[in-house]
Short mmCIF file of C-alpha atoms in Angstrom, two decimals:
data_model
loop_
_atom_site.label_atom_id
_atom_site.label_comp_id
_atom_site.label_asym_id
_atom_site.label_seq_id
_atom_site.Cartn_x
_atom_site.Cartn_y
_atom_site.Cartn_z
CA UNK A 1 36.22 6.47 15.15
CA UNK A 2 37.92 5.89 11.56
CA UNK A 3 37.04 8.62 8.96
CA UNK A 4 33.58 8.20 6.91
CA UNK A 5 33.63 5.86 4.12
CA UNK A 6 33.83 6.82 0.96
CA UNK A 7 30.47 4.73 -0.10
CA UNK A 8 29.01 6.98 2.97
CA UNK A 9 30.04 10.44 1.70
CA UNK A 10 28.73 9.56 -1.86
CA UNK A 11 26.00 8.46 -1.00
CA UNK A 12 24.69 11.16 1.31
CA UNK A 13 25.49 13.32 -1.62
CA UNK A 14 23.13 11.40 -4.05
CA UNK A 15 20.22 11.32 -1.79
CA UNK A 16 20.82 14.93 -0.12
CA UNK A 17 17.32 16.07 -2.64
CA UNK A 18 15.80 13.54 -1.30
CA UNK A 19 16.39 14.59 2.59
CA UNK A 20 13.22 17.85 1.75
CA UNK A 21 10.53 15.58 2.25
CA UNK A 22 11.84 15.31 6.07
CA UNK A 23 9.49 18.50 6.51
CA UNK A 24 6.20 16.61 5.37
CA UNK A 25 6.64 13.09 6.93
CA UNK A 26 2.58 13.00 6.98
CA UNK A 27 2.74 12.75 3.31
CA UNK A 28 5.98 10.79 2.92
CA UNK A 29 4.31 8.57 5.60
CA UNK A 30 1.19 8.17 3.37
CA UNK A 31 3.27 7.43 0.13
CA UNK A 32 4.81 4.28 2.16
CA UNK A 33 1.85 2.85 3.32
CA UNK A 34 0.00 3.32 0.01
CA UNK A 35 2.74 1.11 -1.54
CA UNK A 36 2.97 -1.12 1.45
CA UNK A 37 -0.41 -2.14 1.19
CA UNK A 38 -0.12 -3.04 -3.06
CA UNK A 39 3.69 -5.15 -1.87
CA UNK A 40 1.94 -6.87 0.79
CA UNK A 41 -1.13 -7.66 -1.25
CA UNK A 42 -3.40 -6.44 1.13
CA UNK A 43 -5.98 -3.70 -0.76
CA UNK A 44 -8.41 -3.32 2.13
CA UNK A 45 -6.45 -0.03 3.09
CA UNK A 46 -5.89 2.02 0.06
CA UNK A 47 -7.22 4.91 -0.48
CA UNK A 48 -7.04 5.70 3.24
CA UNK A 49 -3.53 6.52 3.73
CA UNK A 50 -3.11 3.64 5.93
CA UNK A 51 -2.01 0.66 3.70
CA UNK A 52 -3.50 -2.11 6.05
CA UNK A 53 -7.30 -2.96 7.03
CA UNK A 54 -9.86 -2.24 9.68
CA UNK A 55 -8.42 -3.22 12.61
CA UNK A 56 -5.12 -2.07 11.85
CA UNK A 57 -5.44 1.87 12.67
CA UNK A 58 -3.10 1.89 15.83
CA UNK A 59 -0.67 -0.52 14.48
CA UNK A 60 -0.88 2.06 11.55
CA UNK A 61 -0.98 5.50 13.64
CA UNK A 62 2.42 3.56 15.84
CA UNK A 63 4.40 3.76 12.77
CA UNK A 64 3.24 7.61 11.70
CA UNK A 65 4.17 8.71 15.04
CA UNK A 66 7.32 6.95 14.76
CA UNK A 67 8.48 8.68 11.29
CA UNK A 68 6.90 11.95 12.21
CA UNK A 69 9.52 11.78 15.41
CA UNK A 70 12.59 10.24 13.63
CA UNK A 71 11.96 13.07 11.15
CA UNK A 72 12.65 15.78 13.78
CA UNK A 73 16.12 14.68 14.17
CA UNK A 74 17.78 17.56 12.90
CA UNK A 75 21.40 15.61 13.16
CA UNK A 76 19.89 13.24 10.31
CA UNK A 77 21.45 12.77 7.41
CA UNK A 78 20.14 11.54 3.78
CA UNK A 79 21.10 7.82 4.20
CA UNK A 80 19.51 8.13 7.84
CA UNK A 81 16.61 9.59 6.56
CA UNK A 82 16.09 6.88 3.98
CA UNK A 83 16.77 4.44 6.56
CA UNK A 84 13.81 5.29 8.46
CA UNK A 85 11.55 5.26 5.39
CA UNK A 86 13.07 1.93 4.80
CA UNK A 87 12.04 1.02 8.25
CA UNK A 88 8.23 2.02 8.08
CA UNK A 89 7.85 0.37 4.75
CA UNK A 90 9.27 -2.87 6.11
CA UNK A 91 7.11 -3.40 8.78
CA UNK A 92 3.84 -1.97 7.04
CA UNK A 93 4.06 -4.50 4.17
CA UNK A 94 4.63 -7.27 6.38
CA UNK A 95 1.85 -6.46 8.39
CA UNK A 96 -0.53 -6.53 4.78
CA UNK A 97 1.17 -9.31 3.69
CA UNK A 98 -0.16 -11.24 6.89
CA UNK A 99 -3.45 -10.17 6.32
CA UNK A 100 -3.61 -10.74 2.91
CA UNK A 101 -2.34 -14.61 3.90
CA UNK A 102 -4.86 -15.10 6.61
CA UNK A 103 -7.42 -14.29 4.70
CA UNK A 104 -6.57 -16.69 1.88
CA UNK A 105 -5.35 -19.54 4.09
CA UNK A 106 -7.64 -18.97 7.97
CA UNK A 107 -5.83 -22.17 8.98
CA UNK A 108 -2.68 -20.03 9.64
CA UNK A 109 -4.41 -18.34 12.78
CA UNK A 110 -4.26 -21.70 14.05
CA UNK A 111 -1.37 -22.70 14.10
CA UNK A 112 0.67 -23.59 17.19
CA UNK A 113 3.75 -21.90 18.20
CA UNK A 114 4.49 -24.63 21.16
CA UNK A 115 7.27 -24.16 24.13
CA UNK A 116 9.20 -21.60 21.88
CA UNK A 117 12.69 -20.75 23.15
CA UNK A 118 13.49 -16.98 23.74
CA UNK A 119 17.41 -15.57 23.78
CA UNK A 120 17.33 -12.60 26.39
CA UNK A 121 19.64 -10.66 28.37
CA UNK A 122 21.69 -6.90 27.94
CA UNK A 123 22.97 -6.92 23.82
CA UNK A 124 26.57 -8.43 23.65
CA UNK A 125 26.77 -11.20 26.22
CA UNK A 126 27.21 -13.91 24.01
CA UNK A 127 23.68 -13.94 22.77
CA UNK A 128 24.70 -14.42 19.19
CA UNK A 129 26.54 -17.63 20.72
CA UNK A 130 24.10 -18.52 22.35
CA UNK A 131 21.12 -18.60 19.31
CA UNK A 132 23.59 -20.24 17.03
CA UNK A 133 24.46 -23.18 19.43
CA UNK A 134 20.32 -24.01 20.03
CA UNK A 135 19.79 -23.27 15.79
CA UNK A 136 21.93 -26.63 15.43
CA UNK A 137 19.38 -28.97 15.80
CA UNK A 138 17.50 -30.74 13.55
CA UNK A 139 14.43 -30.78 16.12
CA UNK A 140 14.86 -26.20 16.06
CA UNK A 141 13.63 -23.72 14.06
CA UNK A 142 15.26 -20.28 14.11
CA UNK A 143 14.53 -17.23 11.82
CA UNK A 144 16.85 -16.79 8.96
CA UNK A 145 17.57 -13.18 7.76
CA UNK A 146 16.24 -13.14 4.33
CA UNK A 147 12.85 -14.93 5.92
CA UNK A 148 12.52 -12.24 8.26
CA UNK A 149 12.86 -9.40 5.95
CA UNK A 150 10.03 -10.28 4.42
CA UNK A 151 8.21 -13.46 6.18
CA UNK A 152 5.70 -15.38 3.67
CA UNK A 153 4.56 -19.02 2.93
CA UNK A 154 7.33 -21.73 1.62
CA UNK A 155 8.69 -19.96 -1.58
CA UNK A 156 9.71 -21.91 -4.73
CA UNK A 157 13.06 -22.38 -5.32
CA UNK A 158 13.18 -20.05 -7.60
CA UNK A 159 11.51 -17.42 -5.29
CA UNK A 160 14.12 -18.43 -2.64
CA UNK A 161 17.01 -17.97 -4.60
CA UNK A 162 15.61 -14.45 -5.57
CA UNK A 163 14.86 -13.50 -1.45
CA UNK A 164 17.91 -15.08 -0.67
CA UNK A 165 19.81 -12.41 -3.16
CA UNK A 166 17.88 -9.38 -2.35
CA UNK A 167 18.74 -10.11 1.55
CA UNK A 168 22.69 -10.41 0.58
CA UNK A 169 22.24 -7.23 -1.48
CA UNK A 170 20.55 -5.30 1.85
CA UNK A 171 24.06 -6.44 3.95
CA UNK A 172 26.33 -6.05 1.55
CA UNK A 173 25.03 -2.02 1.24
CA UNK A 174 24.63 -2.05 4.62
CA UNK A 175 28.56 -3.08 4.86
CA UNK A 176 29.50 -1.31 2.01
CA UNK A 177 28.35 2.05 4.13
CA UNK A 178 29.23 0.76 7.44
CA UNK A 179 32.25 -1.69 7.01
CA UNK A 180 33.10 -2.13 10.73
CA UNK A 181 29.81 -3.26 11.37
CA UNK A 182 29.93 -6.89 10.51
CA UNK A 183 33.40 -7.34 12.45
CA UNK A 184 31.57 -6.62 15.53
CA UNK A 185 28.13 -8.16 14.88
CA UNK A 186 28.75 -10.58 11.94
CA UNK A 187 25.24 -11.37 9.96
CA UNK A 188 24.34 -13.23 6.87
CA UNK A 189 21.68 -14.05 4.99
CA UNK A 190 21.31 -17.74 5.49
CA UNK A 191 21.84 -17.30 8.92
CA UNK A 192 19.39 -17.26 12.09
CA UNK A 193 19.37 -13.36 13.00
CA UNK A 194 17.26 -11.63 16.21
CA UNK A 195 13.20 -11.45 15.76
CA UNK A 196 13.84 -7.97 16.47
CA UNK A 197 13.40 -7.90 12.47
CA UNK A 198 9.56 -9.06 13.60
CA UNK A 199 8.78 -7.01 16.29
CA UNK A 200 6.94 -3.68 15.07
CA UNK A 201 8.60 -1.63 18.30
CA UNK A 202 11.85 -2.47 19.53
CA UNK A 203 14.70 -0.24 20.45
CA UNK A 204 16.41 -0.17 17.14
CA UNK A 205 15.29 2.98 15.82
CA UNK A 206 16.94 4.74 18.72
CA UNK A 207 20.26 3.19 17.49
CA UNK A 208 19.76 5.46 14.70
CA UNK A 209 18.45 8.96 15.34
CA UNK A 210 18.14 10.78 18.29
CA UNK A 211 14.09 10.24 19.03
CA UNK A 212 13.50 11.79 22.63
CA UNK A 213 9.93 11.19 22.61
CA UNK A 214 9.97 8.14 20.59
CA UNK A 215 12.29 6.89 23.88
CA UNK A 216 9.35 8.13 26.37
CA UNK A 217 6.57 6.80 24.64
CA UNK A 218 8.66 3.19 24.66
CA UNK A 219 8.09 2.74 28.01
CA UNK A 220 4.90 3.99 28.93
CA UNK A 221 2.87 1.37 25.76
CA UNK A 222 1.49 -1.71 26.14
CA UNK A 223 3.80 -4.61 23.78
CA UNK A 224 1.37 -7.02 23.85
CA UNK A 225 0.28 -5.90 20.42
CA UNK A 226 3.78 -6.39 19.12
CA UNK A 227 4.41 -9.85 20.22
CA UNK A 228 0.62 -10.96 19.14
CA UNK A 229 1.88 -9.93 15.46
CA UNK A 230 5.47 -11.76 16.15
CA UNK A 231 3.12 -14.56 16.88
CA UNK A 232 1.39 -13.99 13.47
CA UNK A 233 4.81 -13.91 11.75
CA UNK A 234 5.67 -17.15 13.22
CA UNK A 235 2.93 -18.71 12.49
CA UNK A 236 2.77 -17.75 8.55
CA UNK A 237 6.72 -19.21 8.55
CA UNK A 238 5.37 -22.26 10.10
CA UNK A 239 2.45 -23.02 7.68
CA UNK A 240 2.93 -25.52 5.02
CA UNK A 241 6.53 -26.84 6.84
CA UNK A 242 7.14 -29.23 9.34
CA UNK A 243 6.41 -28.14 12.73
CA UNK A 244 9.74 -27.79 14.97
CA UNK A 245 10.57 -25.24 18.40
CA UNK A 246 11.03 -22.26 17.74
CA UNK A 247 14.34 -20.51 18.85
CA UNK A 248 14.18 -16.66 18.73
CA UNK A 249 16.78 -14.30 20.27
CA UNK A 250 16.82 -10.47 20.91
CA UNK A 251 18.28 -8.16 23.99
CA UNK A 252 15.50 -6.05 23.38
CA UNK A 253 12.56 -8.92 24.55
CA UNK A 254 14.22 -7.79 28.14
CA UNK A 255 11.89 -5.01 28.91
CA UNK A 256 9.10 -6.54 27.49
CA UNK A 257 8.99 -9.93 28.96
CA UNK A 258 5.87 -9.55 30.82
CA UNK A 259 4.27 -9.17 27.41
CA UNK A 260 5.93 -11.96 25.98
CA UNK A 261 4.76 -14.55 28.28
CA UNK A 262 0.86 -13.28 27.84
CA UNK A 263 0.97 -14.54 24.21
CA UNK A 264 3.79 -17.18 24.60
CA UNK A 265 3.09 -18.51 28.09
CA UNK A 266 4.91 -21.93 27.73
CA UNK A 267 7.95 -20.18 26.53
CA UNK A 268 11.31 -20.74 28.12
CA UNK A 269 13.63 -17.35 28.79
CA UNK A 270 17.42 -18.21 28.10
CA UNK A 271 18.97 -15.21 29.94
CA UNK A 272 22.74 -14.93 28.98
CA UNK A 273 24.51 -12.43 31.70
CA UNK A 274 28.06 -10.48 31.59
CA UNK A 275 29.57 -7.88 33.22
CA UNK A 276 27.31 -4.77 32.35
CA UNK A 277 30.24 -2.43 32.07
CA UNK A 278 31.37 -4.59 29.39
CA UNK A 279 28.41 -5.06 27.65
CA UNK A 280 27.16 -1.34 27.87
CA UNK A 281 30.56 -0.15 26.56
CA UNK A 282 30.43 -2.77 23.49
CA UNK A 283 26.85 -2.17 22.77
CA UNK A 284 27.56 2.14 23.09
CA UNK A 285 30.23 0.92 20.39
CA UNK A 286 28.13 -0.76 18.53
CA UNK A 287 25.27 1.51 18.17
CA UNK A 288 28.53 4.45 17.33
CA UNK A 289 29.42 2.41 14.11
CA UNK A 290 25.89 2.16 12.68
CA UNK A 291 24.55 5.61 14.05
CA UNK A 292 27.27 6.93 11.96
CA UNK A 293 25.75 6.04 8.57
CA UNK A 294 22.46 7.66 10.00
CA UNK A 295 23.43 10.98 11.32
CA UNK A 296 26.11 13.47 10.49
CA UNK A 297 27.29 14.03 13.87
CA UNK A 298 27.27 11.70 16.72
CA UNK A 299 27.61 12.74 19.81
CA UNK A 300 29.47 9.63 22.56
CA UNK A 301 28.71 10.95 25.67
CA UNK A 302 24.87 11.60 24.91
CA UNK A 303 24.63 7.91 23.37
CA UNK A 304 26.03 6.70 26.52
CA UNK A 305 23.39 8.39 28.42
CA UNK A 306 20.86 7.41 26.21
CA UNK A 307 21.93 3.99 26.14
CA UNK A 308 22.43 3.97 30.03
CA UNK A 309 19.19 4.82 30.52
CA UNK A 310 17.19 2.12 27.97
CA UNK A 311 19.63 -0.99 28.90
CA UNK A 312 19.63 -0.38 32.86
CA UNK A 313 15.24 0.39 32.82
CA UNK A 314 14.97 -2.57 30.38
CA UNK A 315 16.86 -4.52 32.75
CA UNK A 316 14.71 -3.28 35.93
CA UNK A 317 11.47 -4.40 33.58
CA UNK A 318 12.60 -7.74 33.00
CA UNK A 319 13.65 -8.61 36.55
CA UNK A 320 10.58 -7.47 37.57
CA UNK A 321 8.57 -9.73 35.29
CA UNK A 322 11.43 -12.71 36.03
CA UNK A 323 10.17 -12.76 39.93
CA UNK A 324 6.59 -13.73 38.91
CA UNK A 325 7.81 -16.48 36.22
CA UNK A 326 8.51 -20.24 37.49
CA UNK A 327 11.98 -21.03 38.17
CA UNK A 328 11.85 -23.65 35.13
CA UNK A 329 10.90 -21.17 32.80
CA UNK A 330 14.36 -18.93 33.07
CA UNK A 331 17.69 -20.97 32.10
CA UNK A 332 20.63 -17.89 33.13
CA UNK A 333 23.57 -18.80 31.18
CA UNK A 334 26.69 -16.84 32.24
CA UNK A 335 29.17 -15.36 29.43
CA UNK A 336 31.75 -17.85 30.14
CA UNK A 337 29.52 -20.56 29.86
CA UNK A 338 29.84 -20.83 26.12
CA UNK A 339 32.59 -19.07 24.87
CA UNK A 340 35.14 -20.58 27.43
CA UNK A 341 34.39 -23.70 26.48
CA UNK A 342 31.31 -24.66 23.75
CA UNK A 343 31.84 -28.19 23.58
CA UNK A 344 31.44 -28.91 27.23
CA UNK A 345 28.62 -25.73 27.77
CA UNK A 346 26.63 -26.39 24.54
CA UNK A 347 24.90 -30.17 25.97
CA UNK A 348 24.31 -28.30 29.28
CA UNK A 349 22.32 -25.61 27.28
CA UNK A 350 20.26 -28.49 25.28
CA UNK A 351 19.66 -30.38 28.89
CA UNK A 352 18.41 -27.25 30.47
CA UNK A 353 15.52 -26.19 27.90
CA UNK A 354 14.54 -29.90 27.66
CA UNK A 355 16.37 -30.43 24.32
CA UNK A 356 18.21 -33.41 23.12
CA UNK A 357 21.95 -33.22 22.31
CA UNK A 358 23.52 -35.37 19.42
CA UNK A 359 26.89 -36.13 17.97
CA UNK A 360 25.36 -34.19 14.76
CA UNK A 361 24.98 -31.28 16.92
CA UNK A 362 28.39 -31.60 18.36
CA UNK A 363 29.73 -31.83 15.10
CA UNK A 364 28.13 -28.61 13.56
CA UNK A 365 29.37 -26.73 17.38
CA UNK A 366 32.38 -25.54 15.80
CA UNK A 367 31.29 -23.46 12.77
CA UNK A 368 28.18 -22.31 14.51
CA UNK A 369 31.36 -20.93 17.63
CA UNK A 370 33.20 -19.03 14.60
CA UNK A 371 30.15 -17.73 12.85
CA UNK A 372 29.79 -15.33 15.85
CA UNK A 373 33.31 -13.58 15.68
CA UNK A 374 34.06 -10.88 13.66
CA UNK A 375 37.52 -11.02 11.65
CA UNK A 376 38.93 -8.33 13.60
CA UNK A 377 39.11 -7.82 17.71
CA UNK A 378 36.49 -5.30 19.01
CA UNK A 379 37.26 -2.60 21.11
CA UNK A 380 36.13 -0.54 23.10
CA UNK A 381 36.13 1.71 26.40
CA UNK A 382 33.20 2.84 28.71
CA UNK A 383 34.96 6.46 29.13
CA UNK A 384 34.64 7.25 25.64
CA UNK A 385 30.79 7.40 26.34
CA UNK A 386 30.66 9.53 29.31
CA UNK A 387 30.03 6.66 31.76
CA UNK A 388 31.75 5.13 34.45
CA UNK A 389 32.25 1.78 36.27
CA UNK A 390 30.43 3.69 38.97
CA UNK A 391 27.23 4.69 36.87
CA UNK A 392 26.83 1.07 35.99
CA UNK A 393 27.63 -0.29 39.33
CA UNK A 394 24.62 2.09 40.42
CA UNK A 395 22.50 1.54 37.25
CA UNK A 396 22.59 -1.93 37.39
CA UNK A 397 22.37 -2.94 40.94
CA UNK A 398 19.78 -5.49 41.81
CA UNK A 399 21.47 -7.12 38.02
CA UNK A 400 24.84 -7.59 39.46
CA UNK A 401 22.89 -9.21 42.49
CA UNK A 402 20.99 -11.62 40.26
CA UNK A 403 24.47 -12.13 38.69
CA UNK A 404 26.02 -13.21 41.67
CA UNK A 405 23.80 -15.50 42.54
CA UNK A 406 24.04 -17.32 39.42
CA UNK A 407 28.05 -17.67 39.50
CA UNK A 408 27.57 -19.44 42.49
CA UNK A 409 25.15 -21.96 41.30
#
């Protein structure tokens, strides 16, 4: 890896007073949802330290365990610290924001989130690709970053412009700290980006801090909770605007699929594969570059284990719920698919989720194909993270078989 930033080092200096309140994450925790619950509108909680209504205490009590964890991470640094703090507060004043909505407007509990479109697979097989090429029509409606910082009604213009700004101003600190980042994973905010931003439990926190029992408790909760409230999100971006298919993308659905079909159960699963030693190695990278602003050490060969171990069960989970699905609700879309050759993969794509294909589509292809590069080559090399070709091989088994058969369809 290069040296630290500059930006970085500074920064962790400035906020190293701040890192203290690490050892009381109760009352840090309390703080957040205090404020989260005046942000979001949504007064119903305060005064109980929980920021959100009745109703709300394990979607609440999810989010204290999860800071009282990350804040055992003795490799944590200030900016990782703040991170996670930025994290809670996110999620908690989205969730009273909803509230607050439904309550003013009921209608938005009722409104239809038809035949939505999923993006799943491992993290870099061409998913990014893949979610720009279906966001080109006119008939789709994906995410964009600044609406899923902060999802609310149809802003004014005025408001827009202002979200608009304050999501450029989160990535351009976010590059300013971490300027590798966006070669490899390239994000702006007028872009569609992963619902991950939606989903109150995901993986992400573990590309941030080492969380050993945050990683346990992962896989032993129920997520239909979580995708009931992505439902909710969707459904207060939706009200007011013209009704179109949703389009949503994240690796990390892959575990969870069986609870994603309970609450979307006409959805449609767009599994993009790749080689899984190449994927693991340029997701381990991945995770490396942004781990860095989070922690003062980072240790390769124990993020390769960790990550090992999260891809290849997540994996196992969603082939597991795949085998009880219909046929016609999973569309596998190898690597090579679309980045070999768009033009010629992208009306195959549209044809196999049911969706029409136009010259205006075709048009758009190429700028949607270079949005997803970075400006410089990635690289990167499974050894550096402890693994081998013959961990994967053995990790990811009954994948590669499922793999196989769909290079020879």
């Amino acid at each position: 890896m290069s040296a630290t930033p500059v930006p970085l080092k500074l920064a962790n200096l400035l906020l190293r007073p701040t890192l203290g309140s690490r050892r009381d994450p109760d009352r840090v925790f309390d703080r957040i949802a205090a404020k989260a619950a005046r942000e979001g509108g949504d007064g119903s909680g305060e005064g109980h330290g929980q920021g959100v209504g009745s109703g709300d205490e394990e979607f609440v009590e999810g989010f204290r365990f999860l800071l009282r964890e990350w804040a055992k991470d003795e490799g944590l640094g200030p900016v990782g610290w703040q991170s996670a703090q930025a994290h809670v507060r996110r999620h908690l004043t989205n969730r009273a924001r909803f509230r607050r909505l439904i309550a003013e407007n009921p209608a938005i509990a009722e409104e239809p989130v038809e035949k939505p479109v999923f993006v799943v697979g491992l993290p870099r097989t061409a998913s990014t690709l893949t979610h720009g090429v279906l966001s080109l029509s006119d008939d789709h409606r994906c995410p964009l970053l600044w609406e899923l910082l902060a999802p609310d009604l149809e802003p004014s213009p005025e408001e827009r412009r202002k979200r608009i700004t304050t999501a450029r101003r989160v990535l351009d600190g976010s590059h300013l700290l971490s300027p590798r980042f966006r070669d490899i994973h390239p994000m702006t905010a007028e872009g569609p980006e992963e619902c991950t931003f939606l989903l109150p439990h995901a993986l992400v926190p573990l590309s941030q801090a080492h969380i050993p029992a945050y990683h346990a408790w992962h896989f032993e909760r129920d997520f239909v909770p979580d995708y009931r409230h992505l439902k909710r999100a969707l459904q207060v971006l939706q009200y007011g605007r013209p009704r179109r298919r949703w389009v949503l993308k994240s690796p990390f659905h892959t575990g969870n699929l069986d609870a994603l079909i309970k609450v979307f159960p006409d959805a449609t699963l767009v599994w993009t594969h790749r080689d899984p030693a190449a994927a693991v190695a340029s997701f381990c990278s991945l995770v490396e570059v942004g781990m860095v602003t989070s922690r003062r050490e980072v240790d390769p060969h124990g993020l390769g284990a960790t990550w090992l171990d999260l891809l290849s069960r997540s994996v196992q989970r969603g082939l597991a719920a795949r085998a009880g699905m219909p046929r016609e609700a999973v569309v596998d879309v190898p690597y090579s698919s679309l980045g070999a050759d768009p033009a010629a993969g992208a009306p195959k794509l549209y044809d196999a989720i049911g969706a029409r294909w136009t010259e205006a589509d075709a048009a758009r292809l190429p700028a949607a194909a270079t949005r997803s590069k970075g400006s410089r080559p990635h690289r990167y090399d499974l050894a550096r993270y402890g693994l081998t070709p013959a961990d994967i091989e053995s990790a990811f088994a009954d994948y590669n078989a499922l793999r196989a058969e769909v290079d020879r369809a």
